[in-house]
Short mmCIF file of C-alpha atoms and ligand atoms in Angstrom, two decimals:
data_model
loop_
_atom_site.label_atom_id
_atom_site.label_comp_id
_atom_site.label_asym_id
_atom_site.label_seq_id
_atom_site.Cartn_x
_atom_site.Cartn_y
_atom_site.Cartn_z
CA MET A 1 -4.50 1.78 32.93
CA THR A 2 -6.97 3.62 30.76
CA ARG A 3 -10.03 1.81 29.54
CA ILE A 4 -11.54 1.89 26.05
CA VAL A 5 -15.08 3.09 26.46
CA ASP A 6 -16.13 3.48 22.83
CA ALA A 7 -15.34 1.85 19.45
CA THR A 8 -16.98 3.37 16.41
CA VAL A 9 -16.65 2.49 12.69
CA ILE A 10 -17.01 5.42 10.30
CA ILE A 11 -17.66 4.80 6.54
CA THR A 12 -17.31 7.76 4.24
CA ALA A 13 -16.57 8.43 0.58
CA PRO A 14 -14.90 11.92 0.14
CA GLY A 15 -13.52 11.16 -3.39
CA ARG A 16 -13.34 7.45 -2.64
CA ASN A 17 -14.57 5.00 0.02
CA TYR A 18 -12.79 4.91 3.36
CA VAL A 19 -13.44 2.94 6.53
CA THR A 20 -12.04 4.37 9.73
CA LEU A 21 -12.05 3.03 13.31
CA LYS A 22 -12.37 5.53 16.20
CA LEU A 23 -11.49 4.35 19.67
CA THR A 24 -12.09 6.55 22.70
CA THR A 25 -10.76 6.03 26.28
CA GLU A 26 -12.41 6.85 29.60
CA ASP A 27 -10.24 10.04 29.60
CA GLY A 28 -11.55 11.13 26.35
CA VAL A 29 -8.45 10.39 24.30
CA VAL A 30 -9.27 9.40 20.74
CA GLY A 31 -7.28 7.13 18.50
CA TRP A 32 -7.89 6.62 14.72
CA GLY A 33 -7.17 3.52 12.59
CA ASP A 34 -7.54 2.98 8.81
CA ALA A 35 -9.68 -0.16 7.91
CA THR A 36 -10.08 0.39 4.20
CA LEU A 37 -9.88 -2.72 1.97
CA ASN A 38 -10.48 -1.54 -1.57
CA GLY A 39 -13.65 -3.10 -3.05
CA ARG A 40 -14.36 -5.12 0.11
CA GLU A 41 -14.88 -2.16 2.55
CA LEU A 42 -18.07 -3.34 4.11
CA ALA A 43 -16.71 -6.81 5.06
CA VAL A 44 -13.94 -5.16 7.25
CA ALA A 45 -16.53 -2.71 8.71
CA ALA A 46 -18.82 -5.63 9.69
CA TYR A 47 -15.88 -7.52 11.10
CA LEU A 48 -15.08 -4.60 13.29
CA ARG A 49 -18.61 -3.67 14.24
CA ASP A 50 -20.00 -7.08 14.83
CA HIS A 51 -16.99 -8.94 16.21
CA LEU A 52 -14.09 -6.77 17.45
CA CYS A 53 -15.56 -3.47 18.71
CA PRO A 54 -17.65 -5.28 21.42
CA LEU A 55 -14.50 -7.11 22.67
CA LEU A 56 -12.52 -3.85 22.97
CA ILE A 57 -14.85 -2.04 25.39
CA GLY A 58 -13.41 -2.17 28.88
CA ARG A 59 -9.88 -3.19 27.70
CA ASP A 60 -6.80 -1.30 28.77
CA ALA A 61 -5.77 0.84 25.81
CA HIS A 62 -2.17 0.80 26.83
CA ARG A 63 -1.82 -3.03 26.28
CA ILE A 64 -1.28 -2.86 22.48
CA GLU A 65 0.68 -6.16 22.22
CA ASP A 66 -1.81 -8.14 24.34
CA THR A 67 -4.74 -6.77 22.40
CA TRP A 68 -3.00 -7.78 19.16
CA GLN A 69 -2.38 -11.35 20.36
CA TYR A 70 -5.89 -11.43 21.80
CA LEU A 71 -7.58 -10.49 18.44
CA TYR A 72 -5.12 -12.55 16.25
CA LYS A 73 -4.89 -15.90 18.27
CA GLY A 74 -8.39 -15.37 19.81
CA ALA A 75 -9.96 -15.25 16.24
CA TYR A 76 -8.92 -18.90 15.76
CA TRP A 77 -9.37 -18.09 11.99
CA ARG A 78 -6.06 -16.27 11.52
CA ARG A 79 -4.61 -14.20 8.66
CA GLY A 80 -6.31 -13.00 5.45
CA PRO A 81 -7.07 -9.45 4.21
CA VAL A 82 -10.31 -8.84 6.13
CA THR A 83 -9.04 -10.09 9.54
CA MET A 84 -5.70 -8.39 9.29
CA THR A 85 -7.11 -5.06 8.06
CA ALA A 86 -9.56 -5.06 11.08
CA ILE A 87 -6.76 -5.95 13.49
CA ALA A 88 -4.55 -3.30 11.85
CA ALA A 89 -7.17 -0.58 12.45
CA VAL A 90 -7.38 -1.44 16.15
CA ASP A 91 -3.53 -1.60 16.51
CA VAL A 92 -2.89 1.70 14.86
CA ALA A 93 -5.62 3.49 16.85
CA LEU A 94 -4.00 2.19 19.99
CA TRP A 95 -0.61 3.50 19.01
CA ASP A 96 -2.28 6.88 18.27
CA ILE A 97 -3.76 6.90 21.79
CA LYS A 98 -0.51 5.94 23.45
CA GLY A 99 1.33 8.70 21.66
CA LYS A 100 -1.27 11.20 22.66
CA ILE A 101 -1.16 10.21 26.24
CA ALA A 102 2.72 10.25 26.22
CA GLY A 103 2.61 13.60 24.48
CA LEU A 104 4.93 12.15 21.82
CA PRO A 105 4.62 11.45 18.07
CA VAL A 106 4.44 7.71 17.37
CA TYR A 107 7.84 7.44 15.75
CA GLN A 108 9.40 8.56 19.05
CA LEU A 109 7.68 5.57 20.63
CA LEU A 110 9.14 3.35 17.91
CA GLY A 111 12.74 4.31 18.83
CA GLY A 112 12.91 7.82 17.34
CA ALA A 113 13.92 9.02 13.89
CA ALA A 114 16.46 6.87 12.05
CA ARG A 115 16.54 9.52 9.25
CA ASP A 116 15.51 13.09 8.57
CA GLY A 117 12.72 12.24 6.15
CA VAL A 118 10.85 9.56 4.27
CA LEU A 119 11.71 9.23 0.61
CA VAL A 120 8.57 8.78 -1.44
CA TYR A 121 7.70 8.00 -5.08
CA GLY A 122 5.01 9.52 -7.00
CA HIS A 123 2.78 8.08 -9.85
CA ALA A 124 3.51 9.40 -13.36
CA SER A 125 1.22 8.02 -16.03
CA GLY A 126 -0.15 8.85 -19.52
CA HIS A 127 -2.30 7.69 -22.36
CA ASP A 128 0.85 7.54 -24.37
CA VAL A 129 4.51 7.91 -24.01
CA PRO A 130 4.66 11.73 -24.53
CA SER A 131 1.93 12.46 -22.00
CA MET A 132 3.60 9.99 -19.54
CA LEU A 133 6.97 11.84 -20.07
CA ASP A 134 5.21 15.12 -19.41
CA ASP A 135 3.87 13.67 -16.10
CA VAL A 136 7.33 12.55 -15.14
CA ALA A 137 8.62 16.10 -15.77
CA ARG A 138 5.85 17.42 -13.53
CA TYR A 139 7.01 15.16 -10.68
CA LEU A 140 10.67 16.03 -11.08
CA ASP A 141 9.76 19.70 -11.13
CA LEU A 142 7.84 19.17 -7.72
CA GLY A 143 11.13 17.87 -6.30
CA TYR A 144 10.35 14.13 -6.35
CA GLN A 145 13.60 11.98 -6.44
CA ALA A 146 11.62 8.85 -7.38
CA VAL A 147 8.83 8.32 -9.96
CA ARG A 148 6.84 5.37 -11.00
CA ALA A 149 6.13 5.36 -14.76
CA GLN A 150 2.98 3.71 -16.26
CA ALA A 151 1.38 4.31 -19.77
CA SER A 152 -1.48 2.82 -21.78
CA VAL A 153 -0.26 -0.26 -23.73
CA PRO A 154 -0.81 0.32 -27.47
CA GLY A 155 -3.49 -2.10 -28.70
CA LEU A 156 -5.16 -2.48 -25.28
CA GLU A 157 -8.27 -0.46 -24.62
CA LYS A 158 -7.61 -0.18 -20.81
CA THR A 159 -4.45 -0.43 -18.84
CA TYR A 160 -3.95 -0.53 -15.03
CA GLY A 161 -3.06 2.69 -13.38
CA ILE A 162 -3.93 5.17 -16.15
CA PRO A 163 -6.37 7.83 -14.85
CA SER A 164 -9.49 8.43 -16.98
CA ASP A 165 -9.94 11.93 -18.55
CA GLY A 166 -10.46 14.43 -15.75
CA GLN A 167 -9.11 12.15 -13.00
CA ALA A 168 -6.07 13.48 -11.02
CA VAL A 169 -5.01 9.97 -10.20
CA TYR A 170 -6.18 6.56 -11.17
CA GLU A 171 -9.43 5.46 -9.33
CA PRO A 172 -11.79 2.64 -10.30
CA ALA A 173 -15.06 4.01 -11.51
CA ALA A 174 -18.19 3.73 -9.23
CA SER A 175 -20.08 0.68 -10.61
CA ALA A 176 -22.60 -1.89 -9.42
CA ARG A 177 -20.32 -4.55 -11.08
CA PRO A 178 -16.63 -4.73 -11.78
CA GLN A 179 -15.54 -3.28 -15.13
CA GLU A 180 -14.07 -6.02 -17.37
CA ASP A 181 -10.84 -5.14 -19.11
CA VAL A 182 -9.02 -7.13 -21.92
CA TRP A 183 -5.51 -8.10 -21.20
CA ASP A 184 -2.87 -9.27 -23.60
CA THR A 185 0.69 -9.97 -22.40
CA ALA A 186 2.56 -9.93 -25.65
CA PRO A 187 2.13 -6.14 -26.54
CA TYR A 188 2.88 -5.18 -22.87
CA LEU A 189 6.09 -7.24 -22.93
CA ARG A 190 7.16 -5.32 -26.07
CA PHE A 191 6.03 -1.99 -24.82
CA ALA A 192 7.29 -1.90 -21.20
CA PRO A 193 11.04 -1.67 -22.12
CA GLU A 194 10.14 1.06 -24.69
CA LEU A 195 8.23 2.95 -22.00
CA LEU A 196 11.00 2.93 -19.38
CA GLY A 197 13.70 3.38 -22.04
CA ALA A 198 11.97 6.70 -23.08
CA VAL A 199 12.07 7.96 -19.57
CA ARG A 200 15.83 7.34 -19.28
CA GLU A 201 16.49 8.76 -22.70
CA ARG A 202 14.61 12.02 -21.87
CA PHE A 203 15.65 12.48 -18.18
CA GLY A 204 18.76 10.42 -17.65
CA PHE A 205 19.61 8.36 -14.60
CA GLY A 206 19.63 10.98 -11.90
CA PHE A 207 16.53 9.78 -10.08
CA HIS A 208 14.86 6.50 -9.08
CA LEU A 209 12.48 4.94 -11.70
CA LEU A 210 9.90 2.38 -10.68
CA HIS A 211 7.35 0.32 -12.55
CA ASP A 212 4.34 -1.76 -11.49
CA VAL A 213 3.73 -4.95 -13.50
CA HIS A 214 0.71 -5.51 -11.36
CA HIS A 215 0.82 -9.29 -11.07
CA ARG A 216 0.16 -9.97 -14.79
CA LEU A 217 3.07 -12.16 -15.98
CA SER A 218 3.99 -15.76 -15.71
CA PRO A 219 7.31 -16.34 -13.98
CA ILE A 220 9.26 -16.87 -17.15
CA GLU A 221 7.64 -13.78 -18.71
CA ALA A 222 8.66 -11.83 -15.57
CA ALA A 223 12.24 -13.21 -15.87
CA ARG A 224 12.30 -12.00 -19.48
CA LEU A 225 10.95 -8.56 -18.67
CA GLY A 226 13.35 -8.06 -15.78
CA ARG A 227 16.22 -8.90 -18.08
CA ASP A 228 14.93 -6.54 -20.86
CA LEU A 229 14.72 -3.73 -18.26
CA GLU A 230 18.22 -4.13 -16.76
CA GLN A 231 19.75 -1.39 -19.00
CA HIS A 232 17.20 1.13 -17.60
CA ARG A 233 18.46 0.61 -14.02
CA LEU A 234 15.10 0.44 -12.20
CA PHE A 235 14.77 1.03 -8.59
CA TRP A 236 12.27 -1.88 -8.74
CA MET A 237 10.00 -4.00 -10.93
CA GLU A 238 6.89 -4.45 -8.74
CA ASP A 239 4.59 -7.53 -8.49
CA PRO A 240 5.96 -9.14 -11.75
CA THR A 241 3.96 -12.29 -11.14
CA PRO A 242 1.23 -13.46 -8.57
CA ALA A 243 2.97 -14.08 -5.26
CA GLU A 244 0.89 -16.99 -4.01
CA ASP A 245 3.60 -19.27 -5.42
CA GLN A 246 6.74 -17.81 -3.69
CA SER A 247 9.07 -20.34 -5.24
CA ALA A 248 8.26 -18.90 -8.67
CA PHE A 249 10.49 -16.05 -7.78
CA ARG A 250 13.52 -18.32 -7.91
CA LEU A 251 13.05 -18.43 -11.73
CA ILE A 252 13.03 -14.64 -11.94
CA ARG A 253 16.22 -14.44 -9.78
CA GLU A 254 17.92 -16.91 -12.07
CA HIS A 255 17.54 -14.65 -15.06
CA THR A 256 17.70 -11.01 -13.94
CA THR A 257 19.26 -8.57 -11.38
CA THR A 258 16.48 -5.95 -11.82
CA PRO A 259 15.32 -5.45 -8.19
CA VAL A 260 11.92 -6.92 -7.28
CA ALA A 261 9.34 -5.52 -4.98
CA VAL A 262 6.35 -7.54 -3.69
CA GLY A 263 3.90 -7.51 -0.83
CA GLU A 264 1.04 -4.98 -1.19
CA VAL A 265 -1.49 -7.90 -1.08
CA PHE A 266 0.26 -9.68 1.69
CA ASN A 267 -1.35 -9.57 5.18
CA SER A 268 1.03 -11.36 7.56
CA ILE A 269 4.73 -12.29 8.05
CA TRP A 270 3.92 -15.82 6.88
CA ASP A 271 3.00 -14.51 3.37
CA CYS A 272 6.44 -12.98 2.96
CA GLN A 273 8.66 -15.47 4.93
CA GLN A 274 10.06 -17.50 1.96
CA LEU A 275 10.56 -14.48 -0.33
CA ILE A 276 12.49 -12.73 2.36
CA THR A 277 14.55 -15.58 3.83
CA GLU A 278 15.61 -16.84 0.40
CA ARG A 279 16.32 -13.25 -0.75
CA LEU A 280 13.96 -13.66 -3.69
CA ILE A 281 12.91 -9.96 -3.36
CA ASP A 282 14.63 -6.70 -2.64
CA TYR A 283 11.77 -4.66 -1.28
CA ILE A 284 8.88 -5.78 0.94
CA ARG A 285 5.67 -3.75 0.24
CA THR A 286 3.42 -4.82 3.11
CA SER A 287 1.29 -1.89 4.34
CA VAL A 288 0.44 -0.87 7.90
CA SER A 289 -3.38 -1.15 7.03
CA HIS A 290 -3.41 -4.59 5.45
CA SER A 291 -0.82 -6.52 7.48
CA GLY A 292 -1.84 -6.19 11.10
CA GLY A 293 -0.91 -2.68 11.87
CA ILE A 294 2.32 -1.07 13.27
CA THR A 295 2.91 -3.95 15.71
CA HIS A 296 2.97 -6.61 13.00
CA LEU A 297 4.54 -4.54 10.21
CA ARG A 298 7.55 -3.89 12.40
CA ARG A 299 8.04 -7.68 12.76
CA ILE A 300 7.92 -8.17 9.05
CA PHE A 301 10.46 -5.28 8.54
CA ALA A 302 12.74 -6.70 11.31
CA LEU A 303 12.77 -10.15 9.51
CA ALA A 304 13.50 -8.38 6.22
CA GLU A 305 16.41 -6.47 7.77
CA LEU A 306 18.11 -9.68 8.68
CA TYR A 307 18.09 -10.70 4.98
CA GLY A 308 19.06 -7.33 3.48
CA VAL A 309 15.51 -6.62 2.19
CA ARG A 310 14.36 -3.08 2.49
CA THR A 311 10.89 -1.62 3.09
CA GLY A 312 8.78 -0.17 0.15
CA SER A 313 5.22 0.09 1.67
CA HIS A 314 2.14 0.31 -0.41
CA GLY A 315 0.57 3.68 -0.23
CA ALA A 316 -2.04 3.96 -2.92
CA GLY A 317 -4.99 6.38 -2.68
CA ASP A 318 -7.19 3.55 -1.38
CA LEU A 319 -5.29 3.50 1.90
CA SER A 320 -6.52 6.45 3.90
CA PRO A 321 -4.53 9.53 5.16
CA VAL A 322 -4.61 7.80 8.56
CA SER A 323 -2.73 4.90 7.01
CA LEU A 324 -0.20 7.14 5.30
CA ALA A 325 0.48 8.92 8.67
CA ALA A 326 0.98 5.59 10.42
CA ALA A 327 3.31 4.39 7.55
CA LEU A 328 5.38 7.56 7.83
CA HIS A 329 5.98 7.06 11.57
CA VAL A 330 7.10 3.52 10.85
CA ASP A 331 9.23 4.52 7.83
CA LEU A 332 10.99 7.25 9.82
CA SER A 333 12.08 4.83 12.58
CA VAL A 334 12.98 1.43 10.83
CA PRO A 335 16.67 0.84 10.02
CA ASN A 336 16.05 -0.93 6.73
CA PHE A 337 13.74 1.68 5.15
CA GLY A 338 13.81 1.77 1.29
CA ILE A 339 11.12 4.02 -0.01
CA GLN A 340 7.34 4.87 0.60
CA GLU A 341 4.64 4.96 -2.04
CA TYR A 342 2.70 8.22 -2.19
CA MET A 343 -0.23 8.42 -4.66
CA GLY A 344 -2.03 11.31 -2.79
CA HIS A 345 -5.63 11.50 -1.79
CA ALA A 346 -8.13 13.17 -4.17
CA SER A 347 -10.18 16.06 -2.94
CA PRO A 348 -12.43 16.29 -0.93
CA ALA A 349 -10.64 13.73 1.34
CA ASP A 350 -8.93 16.77 3.01
CA GLU A 351 -12.26 17.88 4.24
CA VAL A 352 -12.60 14.81 6.29
CA PHE A 353 -8.96 13.93 7.18
CA HIS A 354 -6.86 16.69 8.72
CA THR A 355 -3.26 15.69 8.57
CA SER A 356 0.11 17.21 9.86
CA TYR A 357 2.56 15.38 7.63
CA THR A 358 4.58 17.49 5.31
CA PHE A 359 6.41 17.19 1.96
CA SER A 360 9.70 18.62 1.01
CA GLN A 361 12.14 17.91 -1.75
CA GLY A 362 10.81 14.43 -2.46
CA SER A 363 10.49 13.42 1.25
CA PHE A 364 7.78 13.40 3.86
CA HIS A 365 7.89 13.92 7.60
CA PRO A 366 5.06 12.65 9.78
CA GLY A 367 5.26 15.79 11.99
CA ASP A 368 5.71 16.03 15.74
CA ALA A 369 2.09 16.28 16.94
CA PRO A 370 1.38 13.67 19.64
CA GLY A 371 0.10 10.34 18.28
CA LEU A 372 -0.24 9.94 14.49
CA GLY A 373 -0.92 13.62 13.80
CA VAL A 374 -4.23 12.98 11.97
CA GLU A 375 -7.79 13.93 13.06
CA VAL A 376 -10.99 12.85 11.41
CA ASP A 377 -14.00 15.28 11.08
CA GLU A 378 -16.94 13.03 11.68
CA ARG A 379 -19.55 15.76 10.65
CA ALA A 380 -17.77 16.18 7.31
CA ALA A 381 -17.52 12.36 6.87
CA ALA A 382 -21.31 12.09 7.25
CA ALA A 383 -21.72 14.36 4.17
CA PHE A 384 -20.11 11.61 1.90
CA PRO A 385 -22.14 8.38 1.85
CA TYR A 386 -20.61 5.14 0.82
CA GLU A 387 -20.92 4.13 -2.85
CA PRO A 388 -20.17 0.53 -4.02
CA ARG A 389 -16.99 0.51 -6.32
CA TYR A 390 -15.28 -2.56 -7.58
CA LEU A 391 -11.78 -3.05 -8.87
CA PRO A 392 -11.81 -4.15 -12.52
CA THR A 393 -11.47 -7.71 -13.65
CA ASN A 394 -9.13 -8.71 -16.50
CA ARG A 395 -10.04 -11.18 -19.27
CA ARG A 396 -7.65 -12.50 -21.95
CA ARG A 397 -8.69 -12.24 -25.58
CA ASP A 398 -10.07 -15.78 -25.41
CA GLY A 399 -12.44 -14.67 -22.66
CA SER A 400 -10.68 -16.41 -19.69
CA VAL A 401 -10.10 -14.47 -16.48
CA HIS A 402 -6.48 -13.09 -15.91
CA ASP A 403 -4.76 -11.44 -13.00
CA TRP A 404 -5.61 -7.76 -12.67
C1 LIG B 501 -1.15 -0.51 -7.01
C2 LIG B 501 -2.37 -0.15 -6.28
O1 LIG B 501 -0.29 1.50 -6.12
C3 LIG B 501 -0.05 0.29 -6.41
O2 LIG B 501 1.09 -0.22 -6.29
O3 LIG B 501 -0.74 -1.87 -7.03
O4 LIG B 501 -2.91 1.03 -6.84
C4 LIG B 501 -3.55 -1.12 -6.39
O5 LIG B 501 -3.96 -1.43 -7.62
C5 LIG B 501 -4.68 -0.67 -5.46
O6 LIG B 501 -4.24 -0.32 -4.23
C6 LIG B 501 -5.75 -1.78 -5.33
O7 LIG B 501 -6.74 -1.43 -4.46
MG1 LIG B 502 1.30 -2.14 -6.94
#
């Protein structure tokens, strides 16, 4: 038994906003958990500070499963992004503590390494096809074996995922109100096959190619796009249509064999159940930060394994380095691993988050430090105050709101 004696929420913005939970035991062992929910950061921070942290004081840090059930069932109001991100931060911090006390990296507690490394994909993008192709070349030169390709859609002023000038990776601009972008599906549906075709024409088929539709199509449009992309042999077409209506994916399945990946906005096993058990997707993208932590993510992945669905966890820059480290420990140990997203963390995040994961030839390894292998510099964190930032909103040409 080792009691939790302190639970602190740290909000910092080294390059972008992050919320981190710090748990400390009576023996001075510290565990870190990521609680960042992009554009709604303060809601999770308040949920932790006002509701969960007081409940954690005095609890046995070793009892991870009991604490998970206590916070999930005890909330009465279950599921949802805020609740499950808060519970995730507690869960991951407790696994960090257990690893540090055991003197083992977390993946060893999860059954050990099921592979030598964690295959990741990088984000190639461009304002046009030539600059996107140059970015793909850059990733292949760095040793990546998998690349996601996105480019500005001709005729649209703004497109998801394309960094503004001077940005290393795409990040929504700091603003008091969400930026409003104009979306039009027709030019995108014509352009996407050209975009991915250009990558295959220039670089061939010797690496994995991924594309994020980012929830913008109707089920039949998604079915048509999937069919038009088949010749380009994608690793996956991601979030082709909003996933609230899981039965909509049956229509996509009827028309195309392009693999489908969904799940970054999911928060619990219940959000994925139909898609997995009906084999309507090929990759489940639930993240350790937004779906209840290591404890619950492993359940989702175990269900997926039964149905031949592989993992493809979300790993955008708005999930902190603590989240990435936790994801890598899970990825290294689960049998049905598919791929891990790696977008990187813009400087000066590395001044606050000190990590021990390493990259080599297209794969990551979480490292063998006890626990997660990440430490947070609280003094450095204090130097980067929070700044409100909203994700953009999409409107169609007729002014109506569309999925972003
Ligand atoms: C995207 C994300 O990386 C992805 O797959 O869907 O960048 C997503 O837009 C952000 O995480 C939202 O906060
Ligand atoms: Mg995505």
